[in-house]
Coordinates of C-alpha atoms in Angstrom, one line a residue:
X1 CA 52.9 6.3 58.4
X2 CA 49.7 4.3 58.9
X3 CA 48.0 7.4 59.1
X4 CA 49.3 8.3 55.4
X5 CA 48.3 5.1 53.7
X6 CA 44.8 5.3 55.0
X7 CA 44.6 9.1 53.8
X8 CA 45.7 7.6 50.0
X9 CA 43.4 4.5 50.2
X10 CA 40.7 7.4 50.8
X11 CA 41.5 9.0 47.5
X12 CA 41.7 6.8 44.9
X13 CA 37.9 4.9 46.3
X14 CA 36.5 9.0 46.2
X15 CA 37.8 9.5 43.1
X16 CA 36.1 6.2 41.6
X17 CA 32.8 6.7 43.4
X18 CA 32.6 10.6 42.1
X19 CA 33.0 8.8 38.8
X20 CA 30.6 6.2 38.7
X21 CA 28.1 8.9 40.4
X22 CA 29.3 11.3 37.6
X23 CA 28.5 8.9 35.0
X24 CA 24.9 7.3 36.3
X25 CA 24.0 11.0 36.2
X26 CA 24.7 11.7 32.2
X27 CA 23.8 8.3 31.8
X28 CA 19.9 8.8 33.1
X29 CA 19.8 12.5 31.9
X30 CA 21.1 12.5 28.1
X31 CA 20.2 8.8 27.1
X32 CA 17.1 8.8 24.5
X33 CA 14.4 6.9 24.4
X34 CA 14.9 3.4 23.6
X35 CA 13.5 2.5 20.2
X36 CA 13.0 -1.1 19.2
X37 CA 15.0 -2.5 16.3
X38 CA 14.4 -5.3 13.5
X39 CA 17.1 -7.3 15.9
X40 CA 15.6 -6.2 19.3
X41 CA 12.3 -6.0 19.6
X42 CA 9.5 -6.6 21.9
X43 CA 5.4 -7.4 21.3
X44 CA 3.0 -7.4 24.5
X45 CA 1.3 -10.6 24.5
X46 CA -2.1 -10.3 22.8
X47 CA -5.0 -11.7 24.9
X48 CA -8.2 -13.2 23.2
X49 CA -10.5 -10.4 21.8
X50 CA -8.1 -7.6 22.4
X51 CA -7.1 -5.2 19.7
X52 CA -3.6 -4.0 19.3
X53 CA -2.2 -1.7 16.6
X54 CA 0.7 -2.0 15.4
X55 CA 2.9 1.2 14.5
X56 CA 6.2 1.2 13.3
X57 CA 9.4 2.4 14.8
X58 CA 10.0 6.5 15.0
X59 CA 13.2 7.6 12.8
X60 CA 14.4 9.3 15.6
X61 CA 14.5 9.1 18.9
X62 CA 11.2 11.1 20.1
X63 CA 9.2 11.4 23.7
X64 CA 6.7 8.7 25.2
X65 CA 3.0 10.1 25.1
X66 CA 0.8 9.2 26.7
X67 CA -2.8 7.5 25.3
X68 CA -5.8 8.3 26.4
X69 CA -7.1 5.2 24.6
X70 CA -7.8 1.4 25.7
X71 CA -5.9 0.5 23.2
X72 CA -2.2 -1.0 23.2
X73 CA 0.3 0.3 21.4
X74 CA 3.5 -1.7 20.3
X75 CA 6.7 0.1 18.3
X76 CA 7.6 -2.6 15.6
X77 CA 9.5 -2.8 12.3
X78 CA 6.9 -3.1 10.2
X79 CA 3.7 -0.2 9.5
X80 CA 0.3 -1.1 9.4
X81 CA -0.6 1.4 7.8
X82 CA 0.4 5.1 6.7
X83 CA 1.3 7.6 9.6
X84 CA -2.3 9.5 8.2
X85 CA -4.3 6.7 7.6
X86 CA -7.3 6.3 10.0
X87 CA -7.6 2.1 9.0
X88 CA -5.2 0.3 11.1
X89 CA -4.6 -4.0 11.2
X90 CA -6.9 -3.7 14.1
X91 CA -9.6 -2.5 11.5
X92 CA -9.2 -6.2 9.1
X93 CA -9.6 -9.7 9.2
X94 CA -7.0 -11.7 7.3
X95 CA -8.6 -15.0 5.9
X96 CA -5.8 -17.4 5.3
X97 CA -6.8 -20.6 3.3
X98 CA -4.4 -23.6 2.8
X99 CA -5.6 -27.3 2.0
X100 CA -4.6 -30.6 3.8
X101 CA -1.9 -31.8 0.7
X102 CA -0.3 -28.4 0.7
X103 CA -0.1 -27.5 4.6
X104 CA 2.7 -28.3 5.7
X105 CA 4.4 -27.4 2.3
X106 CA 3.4 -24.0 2.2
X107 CA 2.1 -22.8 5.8
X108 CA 5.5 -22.7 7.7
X109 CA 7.2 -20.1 5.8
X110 CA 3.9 -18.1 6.4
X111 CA 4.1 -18.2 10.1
X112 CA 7.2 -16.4 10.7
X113 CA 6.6 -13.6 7.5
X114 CA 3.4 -13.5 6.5
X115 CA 1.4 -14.0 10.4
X116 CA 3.9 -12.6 12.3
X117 CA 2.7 -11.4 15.3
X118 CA 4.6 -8.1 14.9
X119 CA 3.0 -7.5 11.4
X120 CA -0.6 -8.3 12.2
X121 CA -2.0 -9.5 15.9
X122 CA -3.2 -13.1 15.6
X123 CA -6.8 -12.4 16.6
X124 CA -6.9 -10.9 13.5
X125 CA -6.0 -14.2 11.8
X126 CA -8.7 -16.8 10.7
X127 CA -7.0 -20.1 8.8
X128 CA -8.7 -22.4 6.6
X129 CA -8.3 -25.8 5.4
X130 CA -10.2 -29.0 4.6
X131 CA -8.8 -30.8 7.5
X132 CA -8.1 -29.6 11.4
X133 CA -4.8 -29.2 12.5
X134 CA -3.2 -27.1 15.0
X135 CA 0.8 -25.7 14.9
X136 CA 1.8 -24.3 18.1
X137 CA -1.0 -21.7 18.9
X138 CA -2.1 -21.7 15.2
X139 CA -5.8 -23.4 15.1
X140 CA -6.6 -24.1 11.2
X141 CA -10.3 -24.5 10.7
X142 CA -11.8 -27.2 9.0
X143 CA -14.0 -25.3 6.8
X144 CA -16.0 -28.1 5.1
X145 CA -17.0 -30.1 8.4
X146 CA -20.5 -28.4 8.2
X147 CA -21.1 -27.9 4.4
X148 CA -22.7 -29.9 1.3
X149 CA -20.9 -32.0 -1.3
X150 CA -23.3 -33.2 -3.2
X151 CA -20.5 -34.6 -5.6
X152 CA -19.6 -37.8 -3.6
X153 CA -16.7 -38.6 -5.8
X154 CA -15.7 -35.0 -5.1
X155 CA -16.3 -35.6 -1.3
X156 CA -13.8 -38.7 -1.2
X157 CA -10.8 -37.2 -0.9
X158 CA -12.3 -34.8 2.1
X159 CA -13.5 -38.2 3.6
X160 CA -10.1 -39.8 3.3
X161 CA -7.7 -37.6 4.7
X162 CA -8.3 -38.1 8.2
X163 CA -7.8 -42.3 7.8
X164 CA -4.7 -41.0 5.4
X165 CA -2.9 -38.9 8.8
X166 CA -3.8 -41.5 10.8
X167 CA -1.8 -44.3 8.1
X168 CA 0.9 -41.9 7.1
X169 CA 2.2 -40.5 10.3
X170 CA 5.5 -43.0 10.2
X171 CA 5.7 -44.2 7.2
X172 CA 8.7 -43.5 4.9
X173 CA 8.2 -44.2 1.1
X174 CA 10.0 -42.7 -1.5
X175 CA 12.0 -40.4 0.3
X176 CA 9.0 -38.8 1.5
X177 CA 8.6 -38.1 5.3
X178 CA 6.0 -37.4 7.6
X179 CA 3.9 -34.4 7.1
X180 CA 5.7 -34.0 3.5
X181 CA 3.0 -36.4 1.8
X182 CA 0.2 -34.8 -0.3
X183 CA -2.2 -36.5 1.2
X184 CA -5.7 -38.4 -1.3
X185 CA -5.5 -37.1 -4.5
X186 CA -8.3 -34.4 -5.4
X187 CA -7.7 -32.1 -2.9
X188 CA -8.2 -29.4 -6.2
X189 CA -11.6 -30.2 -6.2
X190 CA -12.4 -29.2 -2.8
X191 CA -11.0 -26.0 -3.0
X192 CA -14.4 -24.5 -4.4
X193 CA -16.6 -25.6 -1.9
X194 CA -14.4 -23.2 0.7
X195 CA -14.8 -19.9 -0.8
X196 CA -18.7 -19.4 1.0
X197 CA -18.6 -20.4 4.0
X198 CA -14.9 -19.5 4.6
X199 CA -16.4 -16.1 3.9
X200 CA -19.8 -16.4 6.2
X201 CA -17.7 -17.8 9.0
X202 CA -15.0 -15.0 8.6
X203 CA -18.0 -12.5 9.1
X204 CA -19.8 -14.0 11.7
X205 CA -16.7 -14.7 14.1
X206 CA -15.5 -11.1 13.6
X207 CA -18.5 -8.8 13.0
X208 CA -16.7 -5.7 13.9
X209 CA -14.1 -5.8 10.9
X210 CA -14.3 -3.2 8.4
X211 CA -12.6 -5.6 6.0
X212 CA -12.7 -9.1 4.9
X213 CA -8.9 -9.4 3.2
X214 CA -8.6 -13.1 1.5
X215 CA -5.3 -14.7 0.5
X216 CA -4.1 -18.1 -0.2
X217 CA -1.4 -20.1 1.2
X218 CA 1.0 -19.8 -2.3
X219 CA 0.7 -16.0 -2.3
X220 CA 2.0 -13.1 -0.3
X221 CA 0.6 -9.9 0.9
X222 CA 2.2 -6.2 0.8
X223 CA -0.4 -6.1 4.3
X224 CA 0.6 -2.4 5.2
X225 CA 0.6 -1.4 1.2
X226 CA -3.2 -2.9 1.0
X227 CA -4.4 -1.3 4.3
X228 CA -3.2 2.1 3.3
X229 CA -5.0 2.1 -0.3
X230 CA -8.4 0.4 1.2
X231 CA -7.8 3.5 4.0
X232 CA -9.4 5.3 0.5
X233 CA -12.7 3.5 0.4
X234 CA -15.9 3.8 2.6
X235 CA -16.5 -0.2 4.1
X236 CA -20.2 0.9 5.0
X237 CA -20.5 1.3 1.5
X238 CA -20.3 -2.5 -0.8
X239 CA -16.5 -2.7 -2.2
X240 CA -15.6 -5.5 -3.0
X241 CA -11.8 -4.9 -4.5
X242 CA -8.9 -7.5 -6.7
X243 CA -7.6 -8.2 -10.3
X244 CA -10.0 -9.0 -12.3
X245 CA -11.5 -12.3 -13.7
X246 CA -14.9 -13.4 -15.7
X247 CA -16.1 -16.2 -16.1
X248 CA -20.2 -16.9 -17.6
X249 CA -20.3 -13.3 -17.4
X250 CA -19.7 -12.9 -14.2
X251 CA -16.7 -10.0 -12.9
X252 CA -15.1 -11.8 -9.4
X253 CA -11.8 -11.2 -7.8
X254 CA -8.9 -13.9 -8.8
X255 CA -8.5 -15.6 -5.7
X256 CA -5.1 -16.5 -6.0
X257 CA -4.2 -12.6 -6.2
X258 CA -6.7 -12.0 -2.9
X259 CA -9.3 -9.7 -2.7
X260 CA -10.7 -7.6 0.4
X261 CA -14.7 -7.2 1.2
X262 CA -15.9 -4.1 2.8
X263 CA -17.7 -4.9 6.1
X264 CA -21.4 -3.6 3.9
X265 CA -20.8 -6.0 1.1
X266 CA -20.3 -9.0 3.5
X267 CA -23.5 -7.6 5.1
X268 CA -25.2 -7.5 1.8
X269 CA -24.3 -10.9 0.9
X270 CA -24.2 -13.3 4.0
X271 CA -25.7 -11.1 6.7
X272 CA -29.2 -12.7 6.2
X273 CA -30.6 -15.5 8.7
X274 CA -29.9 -18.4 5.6
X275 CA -27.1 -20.3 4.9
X276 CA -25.5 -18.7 2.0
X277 CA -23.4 -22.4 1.6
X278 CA -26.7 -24.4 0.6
X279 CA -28.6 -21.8 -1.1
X280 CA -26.1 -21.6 -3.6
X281 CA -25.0 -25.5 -3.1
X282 CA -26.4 -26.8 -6.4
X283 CA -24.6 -23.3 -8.1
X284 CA -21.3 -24.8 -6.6
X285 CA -21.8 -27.8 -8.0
X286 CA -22.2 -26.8 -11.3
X287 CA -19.0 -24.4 -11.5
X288 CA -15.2 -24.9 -11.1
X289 CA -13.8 -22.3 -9.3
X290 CA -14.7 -21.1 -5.8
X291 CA -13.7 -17.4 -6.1
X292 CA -16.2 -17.3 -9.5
X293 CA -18.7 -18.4 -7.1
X294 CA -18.2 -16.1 -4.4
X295 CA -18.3 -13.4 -6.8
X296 CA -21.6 -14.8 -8.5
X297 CA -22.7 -14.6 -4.9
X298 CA -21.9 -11.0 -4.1
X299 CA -23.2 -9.9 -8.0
X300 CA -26.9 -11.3 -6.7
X301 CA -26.6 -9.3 -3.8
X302 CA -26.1 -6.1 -5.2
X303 CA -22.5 -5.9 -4.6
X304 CA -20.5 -5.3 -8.3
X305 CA -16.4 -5.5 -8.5
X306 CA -13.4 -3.0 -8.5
X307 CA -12.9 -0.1 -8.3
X308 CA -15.0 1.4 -10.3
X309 CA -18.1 -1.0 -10.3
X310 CA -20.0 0.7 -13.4
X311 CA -17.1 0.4 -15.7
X312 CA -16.6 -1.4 -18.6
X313 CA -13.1 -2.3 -17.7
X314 CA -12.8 -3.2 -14.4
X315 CA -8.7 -3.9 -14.4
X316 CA -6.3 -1.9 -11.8
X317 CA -2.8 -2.6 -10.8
X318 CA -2.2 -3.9 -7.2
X319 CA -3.3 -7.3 -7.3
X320 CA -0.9 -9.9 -9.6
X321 CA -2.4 -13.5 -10.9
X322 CA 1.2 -14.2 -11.5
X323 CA 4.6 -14.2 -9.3
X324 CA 7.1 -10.9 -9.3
X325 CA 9.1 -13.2 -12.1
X326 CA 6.5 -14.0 -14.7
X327 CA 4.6 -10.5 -14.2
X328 CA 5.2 -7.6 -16.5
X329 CA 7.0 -4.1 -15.4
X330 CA 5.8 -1.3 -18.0
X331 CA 6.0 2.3 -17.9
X332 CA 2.2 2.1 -16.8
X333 CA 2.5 0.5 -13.5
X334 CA 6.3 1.7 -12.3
X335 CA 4.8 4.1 -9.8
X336 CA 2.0 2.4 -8.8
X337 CA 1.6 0.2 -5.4
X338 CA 2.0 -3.2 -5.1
X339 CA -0.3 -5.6 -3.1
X340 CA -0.3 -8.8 -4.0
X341 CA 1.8 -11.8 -5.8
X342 CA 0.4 -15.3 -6.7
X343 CA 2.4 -18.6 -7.2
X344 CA 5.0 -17.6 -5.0
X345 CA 7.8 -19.9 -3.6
X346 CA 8.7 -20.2 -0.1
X347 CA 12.2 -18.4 -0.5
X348 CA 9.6 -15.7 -2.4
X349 CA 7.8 -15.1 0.7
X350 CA 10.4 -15.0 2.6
X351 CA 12.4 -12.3 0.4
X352 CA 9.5 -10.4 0.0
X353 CA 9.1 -10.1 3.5
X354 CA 12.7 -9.5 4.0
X355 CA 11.9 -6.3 1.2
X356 CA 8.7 -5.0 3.3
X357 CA 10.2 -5.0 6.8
X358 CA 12.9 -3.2 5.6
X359 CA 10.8 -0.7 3.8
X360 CA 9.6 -0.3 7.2
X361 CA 13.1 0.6 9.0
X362 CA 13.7 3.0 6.8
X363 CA 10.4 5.2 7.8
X364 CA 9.4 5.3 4.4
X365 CA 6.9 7.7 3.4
X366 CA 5.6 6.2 0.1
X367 CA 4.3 2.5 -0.3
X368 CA 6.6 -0.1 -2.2
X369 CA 6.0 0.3 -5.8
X370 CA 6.4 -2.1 -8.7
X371 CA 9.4 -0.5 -9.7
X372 CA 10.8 -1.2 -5.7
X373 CA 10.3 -4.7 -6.5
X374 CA 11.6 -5.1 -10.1
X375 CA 14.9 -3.1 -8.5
X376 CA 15.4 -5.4 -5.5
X377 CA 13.7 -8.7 -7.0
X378 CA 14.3 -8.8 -10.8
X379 CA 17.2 -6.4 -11.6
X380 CA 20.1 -8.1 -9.9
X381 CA 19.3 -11.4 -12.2
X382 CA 19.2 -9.1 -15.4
X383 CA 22.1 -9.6 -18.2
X384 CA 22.8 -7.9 -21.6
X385 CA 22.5 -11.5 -22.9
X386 CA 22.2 -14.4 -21.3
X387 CA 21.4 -18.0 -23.3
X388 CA 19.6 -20.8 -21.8
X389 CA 17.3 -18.2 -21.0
X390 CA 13.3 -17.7 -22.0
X391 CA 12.4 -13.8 -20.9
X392 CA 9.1 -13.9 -22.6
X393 CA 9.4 -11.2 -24.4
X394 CA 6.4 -11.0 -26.7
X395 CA 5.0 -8.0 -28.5
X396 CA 6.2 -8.1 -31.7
X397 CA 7.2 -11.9 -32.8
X398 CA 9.2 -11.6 -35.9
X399 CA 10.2 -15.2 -38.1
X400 CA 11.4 -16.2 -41.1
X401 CA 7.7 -17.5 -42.0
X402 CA 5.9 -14.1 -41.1
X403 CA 9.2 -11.2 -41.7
X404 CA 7.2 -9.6 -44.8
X405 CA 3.7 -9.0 -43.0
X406 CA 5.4 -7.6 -39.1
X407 CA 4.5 -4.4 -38.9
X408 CA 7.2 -1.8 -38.0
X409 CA 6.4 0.6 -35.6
X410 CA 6.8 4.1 -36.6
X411 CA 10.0 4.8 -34.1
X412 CA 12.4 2.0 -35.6
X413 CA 15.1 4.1 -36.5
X414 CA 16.4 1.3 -38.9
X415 CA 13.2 -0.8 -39.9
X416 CA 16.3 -3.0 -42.2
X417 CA 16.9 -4.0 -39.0
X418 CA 13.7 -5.3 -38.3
X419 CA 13.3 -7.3 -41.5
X420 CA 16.4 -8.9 -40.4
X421 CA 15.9 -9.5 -36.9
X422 CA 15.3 -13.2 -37.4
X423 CA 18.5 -14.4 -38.7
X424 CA 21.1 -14.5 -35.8
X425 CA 21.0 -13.0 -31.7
X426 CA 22.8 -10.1 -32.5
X427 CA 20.4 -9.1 -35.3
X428 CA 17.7 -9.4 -33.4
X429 CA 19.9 -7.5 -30.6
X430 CA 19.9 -5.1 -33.2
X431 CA 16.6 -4.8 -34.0
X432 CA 15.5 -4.3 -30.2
X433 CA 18.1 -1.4 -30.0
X434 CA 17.1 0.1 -33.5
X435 CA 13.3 0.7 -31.0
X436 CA 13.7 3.3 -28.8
X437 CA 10.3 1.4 -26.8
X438 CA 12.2 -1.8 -26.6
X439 CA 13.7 -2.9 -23.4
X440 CA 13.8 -6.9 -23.9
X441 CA 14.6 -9.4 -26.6
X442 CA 14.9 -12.9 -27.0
X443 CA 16.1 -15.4 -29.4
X444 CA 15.4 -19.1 -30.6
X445 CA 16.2 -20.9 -34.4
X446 CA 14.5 -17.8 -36.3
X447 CA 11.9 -16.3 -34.1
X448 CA 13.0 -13.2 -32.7
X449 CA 10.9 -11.6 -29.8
X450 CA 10.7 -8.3 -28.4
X451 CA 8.9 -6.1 -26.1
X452 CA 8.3 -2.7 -24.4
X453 CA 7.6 -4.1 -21.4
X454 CA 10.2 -6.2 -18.5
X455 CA 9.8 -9.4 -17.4
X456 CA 12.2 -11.9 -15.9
X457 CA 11.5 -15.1 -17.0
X458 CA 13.4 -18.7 -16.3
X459 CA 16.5 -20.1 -17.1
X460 CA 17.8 -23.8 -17.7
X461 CA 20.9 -24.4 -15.7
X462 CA 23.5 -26.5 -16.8
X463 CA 23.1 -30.1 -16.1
X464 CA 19.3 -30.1 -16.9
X465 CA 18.0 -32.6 -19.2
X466 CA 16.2 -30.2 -21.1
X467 CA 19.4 -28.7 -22.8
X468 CA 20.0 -32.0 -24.0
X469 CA 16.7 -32.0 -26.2
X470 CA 16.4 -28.4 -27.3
X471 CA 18.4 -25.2 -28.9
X472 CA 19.2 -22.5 -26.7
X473 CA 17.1 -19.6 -26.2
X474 CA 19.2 -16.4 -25.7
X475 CA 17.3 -13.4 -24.1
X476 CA 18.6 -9.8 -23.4
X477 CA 17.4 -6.8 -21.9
X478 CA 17.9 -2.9 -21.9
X479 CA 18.5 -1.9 -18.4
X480 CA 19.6 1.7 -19.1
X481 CA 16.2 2.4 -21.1
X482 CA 14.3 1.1 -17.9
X483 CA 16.4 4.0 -15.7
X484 CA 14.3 6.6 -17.6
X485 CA 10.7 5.6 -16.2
X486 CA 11.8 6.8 -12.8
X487 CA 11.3 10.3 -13.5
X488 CA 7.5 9.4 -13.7
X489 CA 7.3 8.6 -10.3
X490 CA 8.7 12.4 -9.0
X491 CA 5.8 13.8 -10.5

């Protein structure tokens, strides 16, 4: 009998270790690859000097390779660059420029989107401010320590912040905590005298860039967008690439949109023995805005704008002045690739980097487009009609006053409708609908405004003061008329 029960412990213990060996066996022959994941993912640390590229995650599960190359290579959910570009993150230099009053305002939300280490590797990372300060293993540079002011009411503010910290670090006033305080007023005024050396420094510590790519601390980057379209240009030749400004006849790159200079224009400009800074200190001086300066600077060295240097226009899409709400969507740019947004708010950044990574996990094969940003940023806030709302449309601008000299476009089906469009909301509804171009109206007293072109605009929600002192503005838009622009983007 005791000879049974041992036979029929036997069994069921065979039995179990048959099917854990079973199982260990499919387990290590059939399971894929592991592939990193926006929730689960894993960077090697970076070390000082070292490049790494960053690449995003495969679609599917794929073999390891091997790489005959020194260089590290981390799966992420975010691309660098396109799989056949040849100019990877390893390749730039991102200049980041912030100011003492705004640091620790608008920096934060940068440091988990914008310089995320899985997005771009943080030797590739120079900050800038007019003060030091250091945030975990973030170093900001205080660009002005070594520079002229010859303004010395200008130079206060610059001298003052370090006895303002030092005051400031407890105190409570207002409501306002430490590290929330603006710090000495005129902090505006220093923000020209960063632009040269920020630029001379940026070349000198990292003189193996191929590009320079500038942004400021209230604007957000499409990084892998940018690196794919410079991936087009030559940086031993002088590019020097933005949206467009002029000023005293100068053309410059806005610097609140960013800019990127080849590796040959910075060469051009600051690669003499002089200091670029005090050569063109008293030029400073004289002028208001540091990104006019720098482009004054790079005009004397040879070094024109844009694309297209010899042009007389020298305007392309990419790089936006404005934020993704007060920027215009036209049948023009739909297609086109986005790189930049200016005057953005923190929750911006943040939703615009949610909208890049994901771009990312998808493996997508074409860059995020103006049209990929109205859809996920703009549409879902669009109404038929919506009061309390100022859209800005602004084309034609039809009023009581001015009804018998507006010109109506040829393809008004009902130009009545036009001549009445400044008598009620639905009239000018109306009138929008009666042009096949128009995709946005808006209404206020007897102005009726409408456009061909989409932009979202601001509201005034309920409980503001401002409804208290003014009529409503009603705006509207034509959502289905946008749908049709898509087809340009198949071709």
């Amino acid at each position: 009998m005791r000879r049974f029960y041992q036979d029929n412990r036997r069994v069921p213990v065979g039995i179990m270790l048959l099917t854990v060996c079973l199982f260990l066996y499919h387990f290590a022959l059939d399971r894929p690859p592991w592939v990193s994941s926006s929730a689960s993912s894993t960077q090697t640390p970076y070390k000082a000097g070292e490049a790494t590229v960053v690449k995003p995650a495969p679609s599917a599960p794929a073999p390891a390779t091997s790489s005959t190359t020194s260089t590290t290579t981390t799966t992420t959910t975010t691309s660098s660059s396109s799989s056949s570009s040849s100019l990877t993150v390893n390749d730039i230099v991102l200049m980041f420029k912030t100011g003492a009053s705004v640091l620790w305002k608008r920096v934060p939300i940068h440091l988990t989107t914008t310089l995320s280490p899985t997005r771009i590797p943080p030797a590739n990372v120079l900050l800038y401010s007019d003060s030091p300060e250091t945030i975990a293993s973030w170093t900001f540079i205080d660009i002005l320590a070594n520079t002229t002011l010859n303004d010395p009411d200008i130079a206060l503010p610059y001298h003052q912040q370090a006895d303002h910290d030092f005051r400031q670090n407890y105190a409570e006033i207002n409501n306002v905590y430490p590290g929330d305080g603006s710090g000495p007023a005129g902090g505006w005024k220093l923000d020209k005298y960063k632009f040269l050396p920020l630029v001379q420094h940026a070349g000198r510590a990292r003189p193996d860039a191929k590009w320079y790519i500038f942004m400021e601390d209230d604007a957000y980057l499409f990084l892998p967008n940018l690196i794919a379209h410079l991936d087009r240009f030559d940086p031993q030749k002088p590019w020097y690439l933005g949206s467009v400004a002029w000023i005293h006849g100068d053309y410059f790159a806005h610097g609140g949109s960013g800019f990127a200079i080849s590796r040959k224009a910075w060469e051009m400009a600051f690669g003499g023995k002089g200091d670029v800074e005090q050569k063109y200190g008293d030029f400073t001086a004289q002028h208001g805005c540091g990104d006019h300066i720098l482009g004054h600077v790079l005009k004397e060295s040879g070094v024109g704008f844009g694309e297209h240097p010899d042009a007389e226009s020298r305007f392309s899409y990419g790089f936006n002045p404005e934020a993704h709400w007060t920027s215009w969507y036209e049948q023009e740019n739909w297609c086109k690739p986005v790189f930049s947004w200016h005057h953005t708010h923190n929750r911006d950044v943040a939703r615009l980097y949610d909208l890049e990574t994901r771009w990312g996990d998808v493996g997508a094969k074409v860059p995020i487009r103006y049209k990929d940003v109205y859809e996920a940023m703009v549409l879902p806030y669009l109404r038929e009609r919506v009061d309390w709302w100022e859209n800005g449309a602004a084309k034609y601008d039809i009023r009581s006053s001015n009804v018998n000299g507006v010109t109506v476009p040829d393809t008004v089906t009902k130009p009545q409708a036009w001549k009445e469009a400044w008598m009620s909301v639905d009239k000018c509804e109306a009138a929008c609908v009666a042009w096949g171009e128009c995709v946005q109206w808006s209404f206020y007293e007897d102005r009726c405004m409408l456009d061909s072109m989409v932009r979202l605009g601001s509201g005034i929600p309920e409980g503001d003061a401002r409804r208290q002192s003014s009529l409503p503005w009603t705006s509207g838009w034509l959502t289905r008329r946008v749908e049709h622009w898509n087809s340009a983007c198949s071709q």
